[in-house]
Coordinates of C-alpha atoms in Angstrom, one line a residue:
M13 CA -61.1 127.3 -10.4
L14 CA -57.5 126.6 -11.8
K15 CA -56.3 125.9 -8.3
Q16 CA -59.2 123.4 -7.8
T17 CA -58.4 121.7 -11.2
L18 CA -54.7 121.4 -10.3
Y19 CA -55.6 119.9 -6.8
I20 CA -57.8 117.3 -8.3
A21 CA -55.1 116.3 -10.9
L22 CA -52.5 116.1 -8.2
A23 CA -54.7 114.0 -6.0
A24 CA -55.2 111.5 -8.8
I25 CA -51.5 111.3 -9.6
L26 CA -50.5 110.9 -5.9
L27 CA -53.2 108.3 -5.0
T28 CA -51.8 106.0 -2.4
G29 CA -53.2 102.8 -0.9
C30 CA -51.5 102.2 2.4
G31 CA -49.4 105.3 3.4
K32 CA -46.2 103.8 2.0
Q33 CA -43.7 106.1 0.4
I34 CA -41.5 105.5 -2.6
P35 CA -37.9 105.2 -1.6
T36 CA -35.7 108.1 -2.8
E37 CA -32.4 106.2 -2.5
Y38 CA -32.0 102.7 -3.9
K39 CA -29.8 100.5 -6.1
Q40 CA -31.2 99.6 -9.5
A41 CA -31.5 95.9 -10.3
Q42 CA -31.4 94.6 -13.9
T43 CA -33.9 91.9 -13.3
L44 CA -37.6 91.6 -12.8
P45 CA -38.7 91.2 -9.2
D46 CA -39.2 87.6 -8.0
I47 CA -42.8 87.9 -6.8
Y48 CA -45.4 85.3 -5.8
P49 CA -47.7 84.8 -7.6
D50 CA -45.8 85.6 -10.7
Y51 CA -47.9 88.4 -12.3
T52 CA -45.1 89.9 -14.3
N53 CA -46.2 90.8 -17.8
V54 CA -49.4 88.8 -17.7
T55 CA -52.7 89.7 -19.6
V56 CA -55.8 90.0 -17.4
P57 CA -59.5 90.5 -18.2
V58 CA -61.1 93.9 -17.5
N59 CA -63.4 92.4 -14.8
I60 CA -60.8 90.4 -12.8
A61 CA -60.4 90.8 -9.1
P62 CA -57.3 92.8 -7.9
L63 CA -54.0 91.0 -8.3
T64 CA -52.1 90.9 -5.0
F65 CA -48.5 89.7 -4.6
Q66 CA -45.5 89.5 -2.3
M67 CA -41.7 88.9 -2.7
D68 CA -41.1 85.2 -3.2
K69 CA -38.2 85.3 -0.9
H70 CA -38.0 87.2 2.4
A71 CA -37.6 91.0 2.2
D72 CA -37.6 93.4 5.2
D73 CA -40.0 95.7 3.5
M74 CA -41.5 96.3 0.1
V75 CA -43.3 99.1 -1.9
A76 CA -45.0 98.9 -5.2
R77 CA -46.2 101.7 -7.4
L78 CA -48.9 100.8 -9.9
T79 CA -49.7 103.4 -12.5
A80 CA -52.2 103.7 -15.4
G81 CA -52.8 107.0 -17.2
D82 CA -53.1 109.7 -14.4
V83 CA -53.9 107.1 -11.7
E84 CA -51.2 106.0 -9.3
V85 CA -51.5 103.5 -6.4
V86 CA -48.7 103.0 -4.0
C87 CA -48.9 100.2 -1.5
G88 CA -46.8 97.6 0.2
G89 CA -45.4 96.4 3.4
E90 CA -45.2 92.6 3.6
K91 CA -47.7 92.3 0.7
V92 CA -49.0 94.3 -2.1
Q93 CA -52.8 94.3 -1.8
P94 CA -54.6 97.1 -3.7
S95 CA -58.2 97.7 -2.7
K96 CA -61.1 96.9 -5.1
N97 CA -61.7 100.6 -5.7
E98 CA -58.0 101.3 -6.4
W99 CA -57.8 98.4 -8.7
Q100 CA -60.9 99.4 -10.6
R101 CA -59.5 102.9 -11.1
L102 CA -56.3 101.4 -12.5
I103 CA -58.2 99.0 -14.8
A104 CA -60.4 101.8 -16.1
Q105 CA -57.4 103.8 -17.1
A106 CA -55.5 100.8 -18.5
L107 CA -58.3 99.2 -20.6
G108 CA -56.7 98.0 -23.8
K109 CA -53.3 99.0 -22.5
A110 CA -51.3 98.2 -19.4
I111 CA -50.8 98.9 -15.7
S112 CA -47.1 99.7 -15.1
V113 CA -45.7 98.2 -11.9
E114 CA -42.6 99.2 -10.1
V115 CA -41.4 97.1 -7.1
Y116 CA -38.9 98.2 -4.4
A117 CA -37.6 95.8 -1.8
R118 CA -35.6 96.5 1.3
Y119 CA -32.9 94.1 2.5
G120 CA -31.4 95.3 5.7
E121 CA -30.9 99.0 5.2
Q122 CA -30.6 98.8 1.4
W123 CA -33.5 99.4 -1.0
T124 CA -33.5 97.8 -4.4
R125 CA -35.7 98.9 -7.3
Y126 CA -36.4 96.2 -9.8
K127 CA -37.1 96.4 -13.5
P128 CA -40.7 97.6 -14.0
F129 CA -43.2 95.2 -15.5
S130 CA -46.6 95.5 -17.1
I131 CA -50.0 94.0 -16.4
L132 CA -51.9 94.1 -19.8
V133 CA -55.6 94.7 -19.4
S134 CA -57.8 93.1 -22.1
A135 CA -61.2 94.4 -23.0
D136 CA -62.3 90.7 -23.4
K137 CA -64.3 90.0 -20.3
I138 CA -64.2 86.7 -18.5
D139 CA -67.1 84.7 -17.2
P140 CA -67.9 85.9 -13.7
Y141 CA -67.7 82.5 -11.9
I142 CA -65.7 79.3 -11.9
S143 CA -66.4 76.2 -10.0
Y144 CA -64.0 73.3 -8.9
R145 CA -63.7 70.4 -6.6
L146 CA -61.4 70.9 -3.6
I147 CA -59.6 67.7 -2.6
P148 CA -56.5 66.9 -0.5
P149 CA -53.5 65.8 -2.6
S150 CA -53.3 62.4 -0.8
Y151 CA -54.5 59.4 -2.8
V152 CA -56.8 58.4 0.1
G153 CA -57.9 61.9 1.0
Y154 CA -61.5 62.0 -0.3
E155 CA -63.3 61.9 3.1
D156 CA -63.6 65.7 3.1
L157 CA -64.5 67.0 -0.4
F158 CA -66.1 70.2 -1.6
I159 CA -67.5 71.4 -4.9
S160 CA -67.0 75.1 -4.5
Q161 CA -67.7 78.3 -6.6
R162 CA -65.6 81.4 -6.8
C163 CA -66.4 84.8 -8.2
L164 CA -63.6 86.0 -10.5
E165 CA -64.6 89.6 -10.1
N166 CA -63.8 89.6 -6.3
Y167 CA -62.7 87.0 -3.9
D168 CA -66.1 85.6 -2.8
E169 CA -66.1 81.8 -2.6
S170 CA -68.9 79.5 -1.4
V171 CA -69.6 75.8 -1.2
I172 CA -71.9 74.2 -3.7
Y173 CA -71.9 70.8 -2.0
S174 CA -69.8 69.1 0.7
N175 CA -69.7 65.3 1.0
M176 CA -69.5 65.7 4.8
L177 CA -73.3 66.5 4.7
C178 CA -74.0 62.9 3.8
S179 CA -70.9 61.0 5.3
K180 CA -71.8 58.8 8.3
E181 CA -69.0 57.4 10.5
A182 CA -67.3 54.7 8.4
S183 CA -69.5 55.3 5.4
G184 CA -67.8 57.8 3.2
Q185 CA -68.9 59.5 -0.1
C186 CA -66.9 60.7 -3.0
I187 CA -68.1 63.6 -5.2
N188 CA -67.0 64.4 -8.6
C189 CA -67.9 65.4 -12.2
H190 CA -69.7 68.7 -11.7
H191 CA -70.8 70.0 -15.1
Y192 CA -73.2 72.6 -16.7
Q193 CA -75.2 73.0 -19.8
N194 CA -73.6 75.8 -21.8
Y195 CA -72.2 77.6 -18.7
N196 CA -75.7 77.8 -17.1
P197 CA -75.5 77.4 -13.3
Q198 CA -79.3 76.6 -13.3
R199 CA -78.5 73.5 -15.4
M200 CA -76.0 71.5 -13.3
Q201 CA -75.2 67.9 -12.5
F202 CA -72.6 66.1 -10.3
H203 CA -72.0 62.5 -9.3
A204 CA -71.6 60.9 -5.8
R205 CA -70.0 57.5 -5.3
Q206 CA -70.2 55.0 -2.5
Y207 CA -72.5 55.9 0.4
Q208 CA -75.8 57.3 -0.9
G209 CA -74.3 57.6 -4.3
G210 CA -76.0 58.6 -7.5
T211 CA -76.2 61.4 -10.1
V212 CA -77.7 64.7 -9.0
M213 CA -79.5 66.7 -11.7
A214 CA -80.5 70.3 -11.1
R215 CA -82.6 71.9 -13.8
D216 CA -84.2 75.4 -13.4
G217 CA -84.6 75.1 -9.6
K218 CA -85.8 71.4 -9.5
I219 CA -83.4 68.7 -8.2
K220 CA -83.6 64.9 -8.6
K221 CA -81.3 62.1 -8.0
I222 CA -80.7 59.5 -10.7
N223 CA -79.7 55.9 -10.1
M224 CA -78.0 55.3 -13.4
R225 CA -76.7 51.7 -12.7
N226 CA -78.2 49.2 -15.1
D227 CA -77.4 45.7 -16.1
S228 CA -77.0 46.9 -19.8
I229 CA -74.3 49.4 -19.1
L230 CA -70.9 49.1 -17.5
S231 CA -71.4 51.4 -14.6
A232 CA -73.1 54.6 -13.6
G233 CA -72.1 57.6 -15.7
V234 CA -69.0 59.8 -15.2
Y235 CA -67.2 62.5 -17.1
P236 CA -70.4 64.2 -18.4
A237 CA -70.9 66.2 -21.6
W238 CA -74.3 68.1 -21.6
H239 CA -75.5 68.8 -25.1
P240 CA -75.5 72.7 -25.7
T241 CA -79.3 72.8 -26.3
L242 CA -80.9 69.4 -25.8
D243 CA -81.9 67.4 -22.6
L244 CA -79.1 65.0 -23.4
I245 CA -76.0 64.1 -21.5
V246 CA -73.2 61.8 -22.8
Y247 CA -71.2 60.0 -20.1
S248 CA -68.4 57.5 -20.0
T249 CA -69.0 54.4 -17.9
N250 CA -65.8 53.1 -16.3
K251 CA -64.3 50.4 -14.2
T252 CA -61.6 52.5 -12.6
H253 CA -58.7 51.5 -10.4
Q254 CA -55.7 53.0 -8.7
T255 CA -52.3 51.6 -8.2
F256 CA -48.7 52.7 -7.7
H257 CA -45.5 52.7 -9.7
T258 CA -42.2 51.7 -8.0
T259 CA -39.8 53.0 -10.5
D260 CA -41.7 55.6 -12.6
A261 CA -41.6 59.3 -11.5
N262 CA -45.4 59.3 -11.8
K263 CA -46.0 57.4 -8.6
I264 CA -49.7 57.1 -8.6
E265 CA -51.6 55.6 -11.6
V266 CA -55.4 55.8 -12.1
F267 CA -56.6 53.7 -15.0
D268 CA -59.6 52.1 -16.5
E269 CA -60.0 48.3 -16.9
A270 CA -62.9 49.0 -19.2
S271 CA -64.9 52.0 -20.4
D272 CA -67.7 52.9 -22.8
L273 CA -69.8 55.8 -23.9
I274 CA -73.5 56.2 -23.0
A275 CA -76.2 58.8 -23.8
Y276 CA -78.9 59.8 -21.2
D277 CA -82.1 61.5 -22.2
I278 CA -83.0 63.6 -19.2
S279 CA -86.6 64.2 -20.1
K280 CA -87.4 60.6 -20.7
N281 CA -85.0 59.2 -18.2
E282 CA -83.7 56.8 -20.8
V283 CA -80.1 55.6 -21.3
T284 CA -78.4 53.7 -24.1
N285 CA -74.9 52.6 -25.2
I286 CA -73.4 54.7 -28.0
E287 CA -69.8 53.3 -28.1
K288 CA -69.1 49.9 -26.7
R289 CA -66.1 48.3 -28.5
K290 CA -64.6 45.2 -26.9
D291 CA -61.0 46.3 -27.5
E292 CA -61.4 50.0 -26.9
F293 CA -61.4 52.2 -23.8
E294 CA -63.7 55.1 -24.6
V295 CA -63.7 58.2 -22.2
F296 CA -64.0 62.0 -21.8
P297 CA -66.8 63.0 -24.2
A298 CA -67.1 66.7 -25.2
W299 CA -69.6 68.4 -27.6
S300 CA -68.9 70.9 -30.3
P301 CA -70.6 74.2 -29.6
D302 CA -73.2 73.6 -32.4
G303 CA -74.1 70.2 -30.8
K304 CA -73.5 68.3 -34.1
W305 CA -70.3 66.6 -33.1
L306 CA -69.3 64.5 -30.1
Y307 CA -65.6 64.4 -29.5
Y308 CA -64.0 61.7 -27.1
C309 CA -60.9 59.7 -26.5
S310 CA -60.3 56.1 -27.0
A311 CA -57.4 53.7 -26.5
H312 CA -57.0 50.4 -28.3
F313 CA -56.3 47.6 -25.8
E314 CA -56.6 43.9 -26.5
M315 CA -57.3 41.8 -23.5
P316 CA -56.1 38.2 -23.8
E317 CA -58.9 35.6 -23.5
E318 CA -57.1 33.8 -20.7
V319 CA -56.7 36.9 -18.5
K320 CA -58.3 36.4 -15.0
D321 CA -57.8 39.9 -13.7
G322 CA -58.2 42.7 -16.2
A323 CA -56.9 45.3 -13.8
V324 CA -53.6 43.6 -13.3
E325 CA -53.3 43.1 -17.1
V326 CA -53.8 46.8 -17.7
I327 CA -51.4 48.0 -15.1
S328 CA -48.7 45.5 -16.2
R329 CA -49.0 47.0 -19.6
A330 CA -49.6 50.6 -18.5
Y331 CA -47.1 52.2 -21.0
E332 CA -49.1 50.6 -23.9
V333 CA -52.2 52.5 -23.1
K334 CA -52.4 55.3 -25.6
Y335 CA -55.5 57.4 -26.2
S336 CA -56.3 59.2 -29.4
I337 CA -59.1 61.7 -30.1
Y338 CA -62.2 60.7 -32.2
R339 CA -65.5 62.2 -33.0
K340 CA -68.9 61.1 -34.1
A341 CA -71.5 63.2 -36.0
F342 CA -74.8 63.7 -34.3
N343 CA -78.2 64.5 -35.7
P344 CA -80.2 66.6 -33.1
Q345 CA -83.4 65.9 -35.0
T346 CA -83.2 62.1 -34.9
M347 CA -80.9 61.7 -31.8
E348 CA -78.7 59.4 -34.0
F349 CA -74.9 59.1 -33.8
G350 CA -72.7 58.4 -36.9
E351 CA -69.6 56.2 -37.1
R352 CA -66.4 57.3 -35.4
E353 CA -63.6 59.2 -37.2
I354 CA -60.1 59.9 -36.0
V355 CA -59.3 63.6 -35.2
F356 CA -55.9 63.3 -33.5
D357 CA -53.9 60.2 -33.7
A358 CA -51.8 60.4 -30.5
A359 CA -51.1 56.7 -30.4
A360 CA -49.2 57.0 -33.8
M361 CA -46.9 59.5 -32.0
D362 CA -46.5 57.0 -29.1
M363 CA -48.4 59.4 -26.9
S364 CA -51.7 59.6 -25.2
A365 CA -54.4 62.5 -25.6
T366 CA -57.1 63.2 -23.1
L367 CA -59.7 65.8 -22.1
P368 CA -60.7 67.3 -25.5
R369 CA -62.5 70.6 -25.3
V370 CA -63.7 72.6 -28.3
S371 CA -63.6 76.4 -28.3
P372 CA -67.0 78.2 -28.4
D373 CA -66.4 79.3 -32.0
G374 CA -65.8 75.8 -33.1
R375 CA -62.3 76.5 -34.4
F376 CA -59.9 75.1 -31.8
L377 CA -59.6 71.8 -30.0
M378 CA -57.6 71.9 -26.7
F379 CA -56.5 68.7 -25.1
T380 CA -53.9 67.2 -22.7
L381 CA -51.0 65.1 -24.1
G382 CA -48.8 62.8 -22.1
K383 CA -46.7 59.7 -22.6
F384 CA -49.4 57.2 -21.6
G385 CA -52.5 56.6 -19.7
V386 CA -55.8 58.4 -19.1
F387 CA -55.4 60.2 -15.7
H388 CA -52.9 62.9 -16.7
I389 CA -53.4 65.0 -13.5
W390 CA -50.9 62.5 -11.9
H391 CA -48.4 62.7 -14.8
H392 CA -45.6 65.3 -14.6
D393 CA -45.0 65.3 -18.3
A394 CA -48.6 66.2 -19.3
D395 CA -48.9 69.4 -21.4
L396 CA -51.7 71.3 -23.1
W397 CA -52.0 71.0 -26.9
L398 CA -54.2 73.0 -29.4
M399 CA -55.5 71.8 -32.7
D400 CA -56.9 74.1 -35.4
L401 CA -59.9 72.1 -36.6
A402 CA -59.9 74.0 -39.9
T403 CA -56.3 72.8 -40.8
A404 CA -56.0 69.8 -38.5
Q405 CA -52.6 71.2 -37.4
A406 CA -51.8 70.6 -33.7
R407 CA -49.1 72.1 -31.5
P408 CA -48.0 72.1 -27.9
M409 CA -49.0 75.3 -26.2
K410 CA -45.5 76.3 -25.2
E411 CA -46.6 79.8 -24.2
I412 CA -48.9 78.2 -21.5
N413 CA -47.1 75.0 -20.5
S414 CA -44.7 74.6 -17.6
K415 CA -42.1 72.0 -16.5
D416 CA -44.9 70.1 -14.6
T417 CA -48.4 69.0 -15.0
E418 CA -51.0 70.8 -17.0
S419 CA -54.4 69.0 -17.1
Y420 CA -58.1 69.8 -16.8
H421 CA -59.1 72.9 -18.8
S422 CA -62.2 74.9 -19.8
W423 CA -62.9 77.6 -22.4
S424 CA -64.7 80.8 -21.4
S425 CA -68.0 81.4 -23.1
N426 CA -66.5 84.0 -25.4
G427 CA -63.5 81.8 -26.3
R428 CA -61.0 84.4 -25.2
W429 CA -59.9 82.8 -22.0
V430 CA -59.0 79.3 -20.6
V431 CA -58.7 78.2 -17.1
F432 CA -56.7 75.1 -16.4
S433 CA -55.2 73.0 -13.7
S434 CA -51.5 73.2 -13.1
R435 CA -48.8 71.9 -10.7
R436 CA -46.1 74.3 -11.9
Y437 CA -45.2 75.8 -8.5
D438 CA -44.5 72.7 -6.4
A439 CA -45.4 69.5 -8.4
N440 CA -47.9 68.5 -5.7
F441 CA -50.8 70.9 -5.5
T442 CA -53.0 71.6 -8.4
R443 CA -54.1 75.2 -8.8
P444 CA -56.1 77.1 -11.4
F445 CA -54.4 79.3 -13.8
I446 CA -56.0 81.6 -16.5
A447 CA -54.6 82.6 -19.8
H448 CA -55.9 84.8 -22.7
I449 CA -56.3 83.2 -26.0
D450 CA -56.3 85.4 -29.1
K451 CA -58.2 84.9 -32.4
N452 CA -55.3 82.9 -33.8
G453 CA -55.1 80.6 -30.8
R454 CA -52.0 82.1 -29.2
G455 CA -52.0 82.1 -25.5
S456 CA -50.7 84.8 -23.1
K457 CA -48.5 84.1 -20.1
P458 CA -50.9 82.3 -17.5
F459 CA -51.6 83.9 -14.2
E460 CA -52.7 82.2 -11.0
L461 CA -56.3 82.6 -9.7
P462 CA -56.0 85.9 -7.6
S463 CA -56.5 85.8 -3.9
E464 CA -57.0 88.6 -1.3
D465 CA -53.9 87.2 0.5
P466 CA -51.3 86.5 -2.1
D467 CA -49.9 83.7 0.0
Y468 CA -53.3 81.9 0.3
H469 CA -52.7 79.1 -2.1
R470 CA -49.3 78.2 -0.6
Q471 CA -51.0 77.8 2.8
F472 CA -54.1 76.0 1.4
M473 CA -53.7 72.2 1.6
K474 CA -56.1 71.2 -1.1
C475 CA -56.0 70.7 -4.8
Y476 CA -58.3 72.4 -7.4
N477 CA -59.8 69.8 -9.8
I478 CA -62.0 70.3 -12.9
P479 CA -62.2 74.1 -13.1
E480 CA -65.4 75.1 -15.0
F481 CA -66.5 78.5 -16.1
M482 CA -70.1 79.6 -15.2
S483 CA -72.3 82.5 -16.1
G484 CA -73.2 83.0 -12.5
P485 CA -73.4 81.2 -9.2
V486 CA -75.3 78.0 -8.3
S487 CA -78.2 79.2 -6.1
I488 CA -79.2 75.9 -4.7
K489 CA -78.0 75.4 -1.1
P490 CA -75.6 72.6 -0.1
Q491 CA -78.2 71.1 2.2
Q492 CA -80.8 70.9 -0.5
F493 CA -78.3 68.7 -2.5
A494 CA -77.7 66.6 0.6
D495 CA -81.4 66.0 1.2
I496 CA -81.8 64.8 -2.4
L497 CA -78.7 62.5 -2.1
K498 CA -80.3 60.8 0.9
T499 CA -83.2 59.6 -1.2
D500 CA -83.1 56.4 -3.2
G501 CA -82.9 57.9 -6.6
E502 CA -84.9 57.4 -9.8
P503 CA -83.8 54.3 -11.8
V504 CA -83.1 54.8 -15.5
K505 CA -84.7 52.9 -18.3
Y506 CA -82.4 51.2 -20.8
V507 CA -83.3 51.5 -24.5
R508 CA -81.6 50.2 -27.6
K509 CA -82.0 53.6 -29.4
L510 CA -82.9 57.0 -28.2
G511 CA -86.2 58.5 -29.6
A512 CA -86.8 61.9 -31.2
P513 CA -86.1 64.8 -28.7
Q514 CA -88.8 66.5 -26.7
P515 CA -89.6 70.2 -27.4
P516 CA -87.1 72.4 -25.6
S517 CA -88.1 72.8 -21.9
K518 CA -88.5 76.1 -20.0
G519 CA -85.2 77.9 -19.5
K520 CA -83.5 76.9 -22.7

């Protein structure tokens, strides 16, 4: 019995993943290994997929030893790729503590052992899925777009919808603005522009197409914010343009010539304007988790009466366009909005704030801050900021930001994680990064979305836009969405004021 016990313990300690052996002769480096993706000293959720990595620069061979408690995994070769079972054994032992990682690399005949690093394992779970739009980095590359979903607990990825299902020869279609009600994949919407365009609404297995264009509103709705409990979505309506700078480091500029806020009652198929100021560009609505406050961004911009081309006027004064963050009180019983009040005056700092998102506990407001403009995904200076709504104190998230673009971001449903878009590795491709947020709003070192092949994202020639957490996968098939988009769509009815809400529908 004693021999059997010792054998089991020894087997656990000497668990190996690929038949690699730890070198017995090596020189000791005083630095951490230069690995890609950079997973050194990151914090990960207990239910994350295995982290895989490789040396960032060429090595003739490598071996890594991962240990947690009495579990040891040794693997390597060109890449370190622990299996799901090996990873789960490590995670189980390291919960609330850390996995220790030793990396050995061989250059010629010489092995080098680098300083060990840790992968901290948080007991805070992460939502099992995220979704995102996949788009080429080119400013004209929207002929082949996907809205895809990825399981964070493994590497499974699937297409929610592809615009190629509706494109026809020279008639192209752009898709964007996927969004969910309170993380629910059964309550989804996205927007299609150009050929067979319209807003697709999926609610509890039923799908319909909405034609939201109306003479009383500026345009069809974009940048949606679905109320946490009601059949109500707030959109911005925008006259959007794209142009190019000749001397600025931010070569591409996407901007609005005009923009307003509208509210859409899904059950009644009614729409109304809720913020339509002549000298203001309103955009990026976002609800507080209790559904009693609507946050959004607005830039004050006075257009001269004699101007013939508003787009030319805006781009010629691009550096003047500074967005600040506002909010409006909302009464769910009467469906009435209050007057706007300023939350963060970025314009007073000679800066521009976009993409406000409130944490699920209602305490923190995360947003993107740049020098000017509205489309910060193209701006190299854009950073994430965090405001404590209880104290109104705001700060740059230096622990998360990089030297390049940080932009779209989403809170996990428990408020302990954020996923955001970053161009930190090469300044061209936007990739999703995840960071833990503690109860005081401090972020951990971000880590790149894990892939089965650690070099996958460097070989993948598309950007990830608008990462959104989900409680599960969207079950509607891509062809079902395509079939709906091929219909004419249901026109909306414009009303001056929204009526009292309908009783909550099934599935709420």
